[in-house]
Structure formats: C-alpha cells, structure tokens
Coordinates of C-alpha atoms and ligand atoms in Angstrom, one line a residue:
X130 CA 0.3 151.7 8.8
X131 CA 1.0 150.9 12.3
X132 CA -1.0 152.8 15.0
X133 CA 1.4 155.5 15.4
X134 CA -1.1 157.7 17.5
X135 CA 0.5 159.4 20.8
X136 CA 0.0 161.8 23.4
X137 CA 1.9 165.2 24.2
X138 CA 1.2 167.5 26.9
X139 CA -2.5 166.1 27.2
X140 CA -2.7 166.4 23.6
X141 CA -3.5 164.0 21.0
X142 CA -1.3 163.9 18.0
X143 CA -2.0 161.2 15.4
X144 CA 2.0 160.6 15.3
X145 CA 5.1 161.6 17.5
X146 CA 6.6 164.1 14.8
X147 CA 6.3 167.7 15.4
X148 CA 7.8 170.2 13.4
X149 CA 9.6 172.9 15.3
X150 CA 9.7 175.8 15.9
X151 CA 11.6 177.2 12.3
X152 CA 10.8 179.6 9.5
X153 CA 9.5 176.8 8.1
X154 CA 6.7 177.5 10.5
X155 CA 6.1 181.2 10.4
X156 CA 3.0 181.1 7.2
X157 CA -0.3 179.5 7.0
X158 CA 0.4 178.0 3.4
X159 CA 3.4 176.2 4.8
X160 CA 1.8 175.0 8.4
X161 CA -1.2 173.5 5.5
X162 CA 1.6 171.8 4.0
X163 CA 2.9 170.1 6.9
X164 CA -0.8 168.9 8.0
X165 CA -1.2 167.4 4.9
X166 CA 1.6 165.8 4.9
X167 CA 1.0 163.7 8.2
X168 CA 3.1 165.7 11.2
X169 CA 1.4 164.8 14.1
X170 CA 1.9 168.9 15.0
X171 CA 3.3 171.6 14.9
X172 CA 5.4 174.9 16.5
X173 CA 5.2 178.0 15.5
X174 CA 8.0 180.1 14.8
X175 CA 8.9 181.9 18.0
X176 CA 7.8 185.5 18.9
X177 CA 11.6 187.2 19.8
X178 CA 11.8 189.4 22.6
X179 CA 14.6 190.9 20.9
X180 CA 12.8 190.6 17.8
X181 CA 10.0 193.0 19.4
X182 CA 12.4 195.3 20.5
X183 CA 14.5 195.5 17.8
X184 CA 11.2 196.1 15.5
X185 CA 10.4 199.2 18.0
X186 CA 13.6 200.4 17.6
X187 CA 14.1 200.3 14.3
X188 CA 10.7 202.1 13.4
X189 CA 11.8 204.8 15.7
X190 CA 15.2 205.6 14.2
X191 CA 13.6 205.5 11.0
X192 CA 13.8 209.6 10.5
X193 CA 10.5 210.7 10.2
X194 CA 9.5 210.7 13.8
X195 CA 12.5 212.1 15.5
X196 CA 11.1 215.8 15.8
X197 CA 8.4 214.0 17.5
X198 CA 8.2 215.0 21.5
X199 CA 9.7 211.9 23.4
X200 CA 6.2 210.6 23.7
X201 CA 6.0 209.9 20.6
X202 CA 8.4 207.4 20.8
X203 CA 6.3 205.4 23.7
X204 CA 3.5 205.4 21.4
X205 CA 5.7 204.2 18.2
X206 CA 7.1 201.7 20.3
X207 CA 3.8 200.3 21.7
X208 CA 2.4 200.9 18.0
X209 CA 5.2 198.4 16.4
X210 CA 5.2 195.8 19.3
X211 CA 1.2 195.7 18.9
X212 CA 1.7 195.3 15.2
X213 CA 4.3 192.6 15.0
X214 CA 2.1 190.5 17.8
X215 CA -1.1 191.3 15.7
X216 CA 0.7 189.4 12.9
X217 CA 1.5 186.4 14.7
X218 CA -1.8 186.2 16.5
X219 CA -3.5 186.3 13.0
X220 CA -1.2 183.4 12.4
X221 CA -2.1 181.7 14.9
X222 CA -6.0 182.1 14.1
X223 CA -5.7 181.7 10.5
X224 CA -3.4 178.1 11.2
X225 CA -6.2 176.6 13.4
X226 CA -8.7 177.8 11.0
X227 CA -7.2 176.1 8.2
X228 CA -5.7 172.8 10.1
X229 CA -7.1 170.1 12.4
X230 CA -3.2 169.4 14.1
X231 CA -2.5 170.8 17.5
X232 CA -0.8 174.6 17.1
X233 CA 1.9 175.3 19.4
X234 CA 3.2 178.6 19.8
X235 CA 6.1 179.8 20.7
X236 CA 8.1 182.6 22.1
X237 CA 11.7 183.1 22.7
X238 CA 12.3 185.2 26.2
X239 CA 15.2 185.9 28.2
X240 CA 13.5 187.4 30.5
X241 CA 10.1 187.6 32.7
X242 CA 9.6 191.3 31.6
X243 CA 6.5 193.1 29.9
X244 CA 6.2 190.3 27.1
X245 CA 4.5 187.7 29.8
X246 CA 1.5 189.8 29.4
X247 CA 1.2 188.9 25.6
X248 CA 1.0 184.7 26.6
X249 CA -2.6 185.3 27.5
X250 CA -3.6 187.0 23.9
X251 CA -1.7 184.0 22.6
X252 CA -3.7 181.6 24.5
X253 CA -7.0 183.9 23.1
X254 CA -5.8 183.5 19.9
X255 CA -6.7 179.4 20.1
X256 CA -2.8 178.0 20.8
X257 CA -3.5 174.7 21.7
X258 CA -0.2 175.0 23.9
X259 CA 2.6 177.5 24.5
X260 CA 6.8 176.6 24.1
X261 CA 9.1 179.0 26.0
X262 CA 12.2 179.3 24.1
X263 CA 14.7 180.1 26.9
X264 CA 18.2 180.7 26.3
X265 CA 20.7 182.7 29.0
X266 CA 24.4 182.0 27.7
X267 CA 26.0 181.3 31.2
X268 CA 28.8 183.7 30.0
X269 CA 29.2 186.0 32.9
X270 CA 32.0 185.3 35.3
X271 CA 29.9 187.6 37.8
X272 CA 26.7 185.0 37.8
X273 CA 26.6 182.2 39.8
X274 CA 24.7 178.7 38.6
X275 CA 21.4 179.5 40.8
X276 CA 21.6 183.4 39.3
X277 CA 21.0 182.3 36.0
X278 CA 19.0 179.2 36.6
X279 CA 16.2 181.2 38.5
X280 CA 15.4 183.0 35.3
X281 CA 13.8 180.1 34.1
X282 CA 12.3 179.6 37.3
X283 CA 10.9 183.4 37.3
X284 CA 9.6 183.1 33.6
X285 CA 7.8 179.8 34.2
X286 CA 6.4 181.2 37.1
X287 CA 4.7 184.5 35.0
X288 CA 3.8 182.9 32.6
X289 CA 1.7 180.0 34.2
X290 CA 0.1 182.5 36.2
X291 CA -1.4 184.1 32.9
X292 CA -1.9 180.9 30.7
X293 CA -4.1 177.9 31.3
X294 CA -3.1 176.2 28.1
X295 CA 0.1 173.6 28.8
X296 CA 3.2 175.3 28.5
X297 CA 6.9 173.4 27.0
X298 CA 10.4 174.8 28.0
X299 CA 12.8 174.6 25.3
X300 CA 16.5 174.9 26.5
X301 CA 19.8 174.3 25.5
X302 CA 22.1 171.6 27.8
X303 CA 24.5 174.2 29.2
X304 CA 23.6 174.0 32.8
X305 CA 26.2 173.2 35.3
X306 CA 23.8 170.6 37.1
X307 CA 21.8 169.5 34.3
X308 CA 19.9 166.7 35.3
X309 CA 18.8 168.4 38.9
X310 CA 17.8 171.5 37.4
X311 CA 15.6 170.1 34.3
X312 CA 14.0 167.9 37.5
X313 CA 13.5 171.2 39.5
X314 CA 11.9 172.5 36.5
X315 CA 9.8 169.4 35.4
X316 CA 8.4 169.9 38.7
X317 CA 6.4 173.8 38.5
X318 CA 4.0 172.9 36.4
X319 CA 5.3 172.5 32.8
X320 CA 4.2 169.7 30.3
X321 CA 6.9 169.2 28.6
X322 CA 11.0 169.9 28.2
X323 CA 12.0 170.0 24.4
X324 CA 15.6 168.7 24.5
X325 CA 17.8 170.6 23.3
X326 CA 17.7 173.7 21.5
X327 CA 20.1 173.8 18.6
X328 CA 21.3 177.5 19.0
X329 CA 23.6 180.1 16.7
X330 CA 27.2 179.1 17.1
X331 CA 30.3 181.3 16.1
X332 CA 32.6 180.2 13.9
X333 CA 35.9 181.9 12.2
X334 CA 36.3 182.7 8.5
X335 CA 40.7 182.3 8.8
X336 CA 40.9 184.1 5.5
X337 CA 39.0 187.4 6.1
X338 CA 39.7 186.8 9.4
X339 CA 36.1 187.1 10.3
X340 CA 33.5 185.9 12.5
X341 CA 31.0 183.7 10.7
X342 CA 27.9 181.8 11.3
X343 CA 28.6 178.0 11.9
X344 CA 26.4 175.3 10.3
X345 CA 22.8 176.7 10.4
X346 CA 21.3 172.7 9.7
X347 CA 21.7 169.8 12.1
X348 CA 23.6 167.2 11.0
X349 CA 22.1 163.4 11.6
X350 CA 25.2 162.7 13.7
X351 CA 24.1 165.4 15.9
X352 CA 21.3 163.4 17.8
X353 CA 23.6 162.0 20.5
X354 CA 23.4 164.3 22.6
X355 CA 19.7 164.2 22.9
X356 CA 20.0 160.8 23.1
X357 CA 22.0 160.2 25.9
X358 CA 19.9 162.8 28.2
X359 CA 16.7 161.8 26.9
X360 CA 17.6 158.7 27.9
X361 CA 19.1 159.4 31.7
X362 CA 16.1 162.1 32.2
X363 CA 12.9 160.1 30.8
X364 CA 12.3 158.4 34.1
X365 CA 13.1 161.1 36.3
X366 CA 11.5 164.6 34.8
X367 CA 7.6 165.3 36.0
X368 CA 6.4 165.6 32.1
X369 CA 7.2 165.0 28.8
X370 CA 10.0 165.3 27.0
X371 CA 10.4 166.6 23.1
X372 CA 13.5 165.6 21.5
X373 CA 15.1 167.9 19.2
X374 CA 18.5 168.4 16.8
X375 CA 19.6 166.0 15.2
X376 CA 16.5 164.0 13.8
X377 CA 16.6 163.5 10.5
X378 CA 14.8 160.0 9.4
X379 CA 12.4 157.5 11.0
X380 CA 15.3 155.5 12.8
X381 CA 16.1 158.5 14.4
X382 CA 12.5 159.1 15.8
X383 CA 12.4 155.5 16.8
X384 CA 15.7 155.7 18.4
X385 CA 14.3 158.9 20.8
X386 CA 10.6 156.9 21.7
X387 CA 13.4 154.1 22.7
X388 CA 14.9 156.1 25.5
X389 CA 11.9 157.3 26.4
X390 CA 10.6 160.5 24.4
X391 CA 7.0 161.3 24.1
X392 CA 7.2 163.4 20.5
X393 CA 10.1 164.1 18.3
X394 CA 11.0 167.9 16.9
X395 CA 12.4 168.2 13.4
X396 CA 13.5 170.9 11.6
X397 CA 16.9 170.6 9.7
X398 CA 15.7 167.1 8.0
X399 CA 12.7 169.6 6.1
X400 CA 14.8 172.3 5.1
X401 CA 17.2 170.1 3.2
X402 CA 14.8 168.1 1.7
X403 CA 11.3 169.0 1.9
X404 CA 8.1 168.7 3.8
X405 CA 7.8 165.5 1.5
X406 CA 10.3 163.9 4.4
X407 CA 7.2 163.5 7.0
X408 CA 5.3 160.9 5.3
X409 CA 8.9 159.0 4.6
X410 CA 9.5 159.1 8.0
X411 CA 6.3 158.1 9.5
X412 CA 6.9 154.9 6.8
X413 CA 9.9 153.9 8.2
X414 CA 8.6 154.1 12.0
X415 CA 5.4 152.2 10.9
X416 CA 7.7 149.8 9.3
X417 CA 9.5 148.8 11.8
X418 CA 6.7 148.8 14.6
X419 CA 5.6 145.8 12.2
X420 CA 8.2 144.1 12.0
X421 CA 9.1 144.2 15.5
X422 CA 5.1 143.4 16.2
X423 CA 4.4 146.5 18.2
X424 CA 0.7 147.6 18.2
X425 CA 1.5 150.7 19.4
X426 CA 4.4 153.4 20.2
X427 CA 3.9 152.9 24.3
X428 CA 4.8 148.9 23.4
X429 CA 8.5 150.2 22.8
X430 CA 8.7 153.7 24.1
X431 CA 11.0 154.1 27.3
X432 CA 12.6 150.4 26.7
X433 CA 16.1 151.7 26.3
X434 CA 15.5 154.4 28.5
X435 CA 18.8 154.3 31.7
X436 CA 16.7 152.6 34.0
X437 CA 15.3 149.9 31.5
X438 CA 18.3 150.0 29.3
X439 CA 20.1 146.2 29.7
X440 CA 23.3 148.0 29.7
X441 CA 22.5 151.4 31.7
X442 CA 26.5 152.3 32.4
X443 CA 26.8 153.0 28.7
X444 CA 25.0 156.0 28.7
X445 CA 27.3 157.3 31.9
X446 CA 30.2 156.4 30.4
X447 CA 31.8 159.0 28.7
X448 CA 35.7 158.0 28.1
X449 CA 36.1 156.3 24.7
X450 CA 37.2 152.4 25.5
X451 CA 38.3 150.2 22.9
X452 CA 35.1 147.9 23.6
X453 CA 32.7 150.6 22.8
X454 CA 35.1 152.2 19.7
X455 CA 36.5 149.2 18.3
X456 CA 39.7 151.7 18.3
X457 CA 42.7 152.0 20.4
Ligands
FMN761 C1 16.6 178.4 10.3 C2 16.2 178.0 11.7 C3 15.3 178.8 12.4 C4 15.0 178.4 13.7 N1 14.2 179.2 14.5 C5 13.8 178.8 15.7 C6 12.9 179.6 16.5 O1 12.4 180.7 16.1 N2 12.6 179.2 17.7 C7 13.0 178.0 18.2 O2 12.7 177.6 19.4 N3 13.8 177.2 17.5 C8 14.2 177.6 16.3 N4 15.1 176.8 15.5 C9 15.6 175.6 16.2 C10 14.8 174.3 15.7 O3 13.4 174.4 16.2 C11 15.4 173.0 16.3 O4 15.3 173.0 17.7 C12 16.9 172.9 15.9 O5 17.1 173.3 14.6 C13 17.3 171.5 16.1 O6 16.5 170.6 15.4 P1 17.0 169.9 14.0 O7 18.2 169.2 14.2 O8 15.9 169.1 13.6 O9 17.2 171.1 13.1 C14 15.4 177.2 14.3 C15 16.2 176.3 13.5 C16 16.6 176.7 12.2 C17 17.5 175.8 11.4

C-alpha cells in the first residue's frame, strides 16, 4: 500500500476517507466496523436542534403530564433534552473507548440559541473535533444575503468561544456570493469547510398527487459540483476543505485530493453497498499513487486545483460548448 497517511484540521488520519455524518454513524458497533475497516475517521451522526425540540415536545404532549402545573413542562422539557444529549455523549465516550480513529461530532443548528452551551459537554465527552451542520434555506423574500449569511457568522462565533477542540462548517452551496462568503468564513477560526451538504429535496408523486422525498442516496454523477468548487476554493479558503456528495469509489477520492481537498466524506457509497467499500476504495487510491509514482497524497493533492489546473477556464466555464460536450 501506498502511504496514504494525511492531515485534517491538525489531525492525523491514516487515510483521507471520512465517513460522514449518517445513520450509519449513530452506534458504537457500527463506528467499530468502520475502524476496522481502514476509514481514516469518522462523524458522528449529528445532534438536531429540531431533533431536541421535537423530542421535548413530544414527551410533553404525551398525556400523562398535562394536569401537571406549567412548570412541569420546563422540567420535562429540560429532562428530555438532557436525556437525548446523555445518549449521544455516551456515544461519543463509548466510540473513543472502543476506536483509535479521530471522532468527530456533529450537530446540526440553525441557530446560535441555548444548544451552544451543549458544544462544551461534547468537547468533555473526548470529540476529537466538532462539525456544525448549518443549513438556512434562503427562502424568505423578506431576508436579504447578509441577514442570512450572519447566522453562520453568529453560530461560529458561540461556539468557538465555548470549544477549544477544531471546529468544521458543513454547508450547502446556496449562497448568493459563494466563493466570498466561504472565504469570510474560512477566515474566524474554523478548520475546515465540508463541501457540500447533500440536503432533503422535494419531489412530486403526479399520481397521488403528493409530495414525496427525492433520491435519499447520492448518485456518483453527483460529485461535480464539489468538484468544481473544491477546485476554485482550495487556494483561496484559510483551512481545509472536506469534500462530500457524490463520492462513491477511489477515483472519486483521487479526483477531490486533485483539486485540492484535504479528506473526502462518504456516505451514500456505504449504504448501498457496505462498509466493505473502504478498504476497496483505499485499494484503488493506493493503486494508482503507484502507478503514477507518488510517495504520498501531498505529491498530487492540489495539482488540478484552478490555480494549478493547465486549463483553469474550464472550471469557470459554465455554457456547454461543443469542444467540451462533443455535442452540438
Ligand atoms: C440517510 C442519511 C442521513 C444523513 N444524516 C446526516 C446528518 O445527520 N448530519 C449531516 O451533517 N449529514 C447527514 N447526511 C449527509 C451526509 O453526511 C453526506 O453529506 C451526504 O449524503 C452527501 O454525501 P454522499 O454523496 O457520500 O452520500 C445524511 C445522509 C444520508 C444519506
């Protein structure tokens, strides 16, 4: 095997594939599973926000308590928040207990509220780092870019006051400015930016005429995006970058260290075909470092990035030309 070891965020991973953040990642039998078989490290499935408060709620409306006085429902609340955290911090514990790869956690916010002060018990629990999962849907006619941009400003900014351990933002590409804001935010102190998020998308059933969940799994085809920005952003963000959707073999990976990735995410690729995957895919990268006679990933990484790229305007082009299509 090639020498496929790699930094991320200041860590060291013995390989560049992470799996994210998933319910693949959510038990200590499976999070065994993956060490075993090779992933450099892994994320946690992410602690909701709305997952707290819906797990609050629903304990509440339950029946029993409603002749409670109203107080009762503060305790309840506070009871069920403490409880689902318990279970993930005990998840955290129990995973670095039982492996020797890196543990990222992870939550999914929205917003800098009362769950910022729950990143320090994470950090206490022995995270070796901590990914925000940020999503705001820039859906309101009323908000302005800025307005919804400075939420991820405000999170970062509560939650690096409370955590020492090296912090990720995971966000999806809809951002009016994309490449000045992920700079802005490379610049406050984050290690890394995990690019993109692969989110829930609405789809219609025509004969019940119903709303339906789209695709839940990545397809392979789905990695140019990443691609492309991975590639225009590598030289200009303050910190890493994680690519994610879309990765799916080793040619994939190999493809993302080209532009310029640190570490790849994969999810998708594992629930259609098994954890057995990794060790395929660390194969094919270790492979072809050989053949191309690369001692290590930081011989190749960044080479096809924009700025070292021999043909830089083809990642700016975006207008389908019969030289790049072969169709008219
Ligand atoms: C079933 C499922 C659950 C997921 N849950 C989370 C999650 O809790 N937090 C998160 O940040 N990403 C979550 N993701 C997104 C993945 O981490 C990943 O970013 C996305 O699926 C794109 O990568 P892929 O193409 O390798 O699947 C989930 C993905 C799937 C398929």
């Amino acid at each position: 095997m090639a020498n496929l070891k790699t930094t991320y965020m200041g860590l060291k991973l013995k390989n560049p594939i992470i799996v994210g953040s998933s319910g693949l990642t959510n038990s200590v039998e499976n999070i065994i599973e993956i060490a075993k078989e090779g992933a450099g490290a892994v994320v946690l499935k992410s602690l909701f926000e709305e997952q707290i408060n819906q797990v609050a709620n629903h304990t509440f409306n339950q029946g029993e308590f409603n002749n409670y006085y109203p107080e009762a429902q503060d305790y309840i609340q506070n009871y069920s928040t403490e409880n689902d955290v318990a279970t993930y911090l005990n998840l955290i514990k129990d995973c670095k207990a039982s492996v020797d790869i890196p543990i990222i956690a992870s939550i999914n916010c929205m917003s800098d509220n009362e769950w910022v002060s729950f990143a320090k018990k994470i950090e206490s629990a022995g995270a070796d780092a901590l990914e925000l999962n940020i999503f705001v849907l820039p859906s309101d006619p009323n908000k302005s870019s800025s307005d919804n941009e400075k939420v991820y400003f405000d999170i970062i900014e509560d939650v690096k006051k409370i955590v020492n351990i090296p912090i990720a933002l995971k966000l999806s590409y809809y951002f009016s400015g994309l490449a000045k804001t992920l700079e802005m935010l490379s610049w406050t102190g984050i290690k890394s930016l995990v690019l993109f998020n692969r989110f829930f998308s609405p789809d219609i059933d025509i004969d019940k005429m119903e709303i339906k969940s789209s695709n839940v799994f990545s397809s392979p085809a789905e990695i140019v995006i990443s691609l492309r920005w991975v590639a225009m952003l590598s030289d200009i963000v303050k910190c890493d970058i994680a690519a994610s959707t879309g990765v799916h073999d080793g040619e994939a990976v190999i493809k993302q260290l080209l532009v310029g990735a640190k570490v790849v995410q994969i999810a998708s690729v594992l629930y259609k075909k098994g954890f057995k995957e990794i060790p395929i895919m660390l194969k094919e990268i270790s492979d072809w470092m050989i053949e191309n006679s690369f001692d290590e990933i930081d011989d190749f990484r960044g080479r096809m990035s924009l700025k070292n790229s021999n043909n830089p305007a083809a990642y700016e082009r975006v207008q389908f030309m019969k030289y790049f299509s072969g169709i008219e």
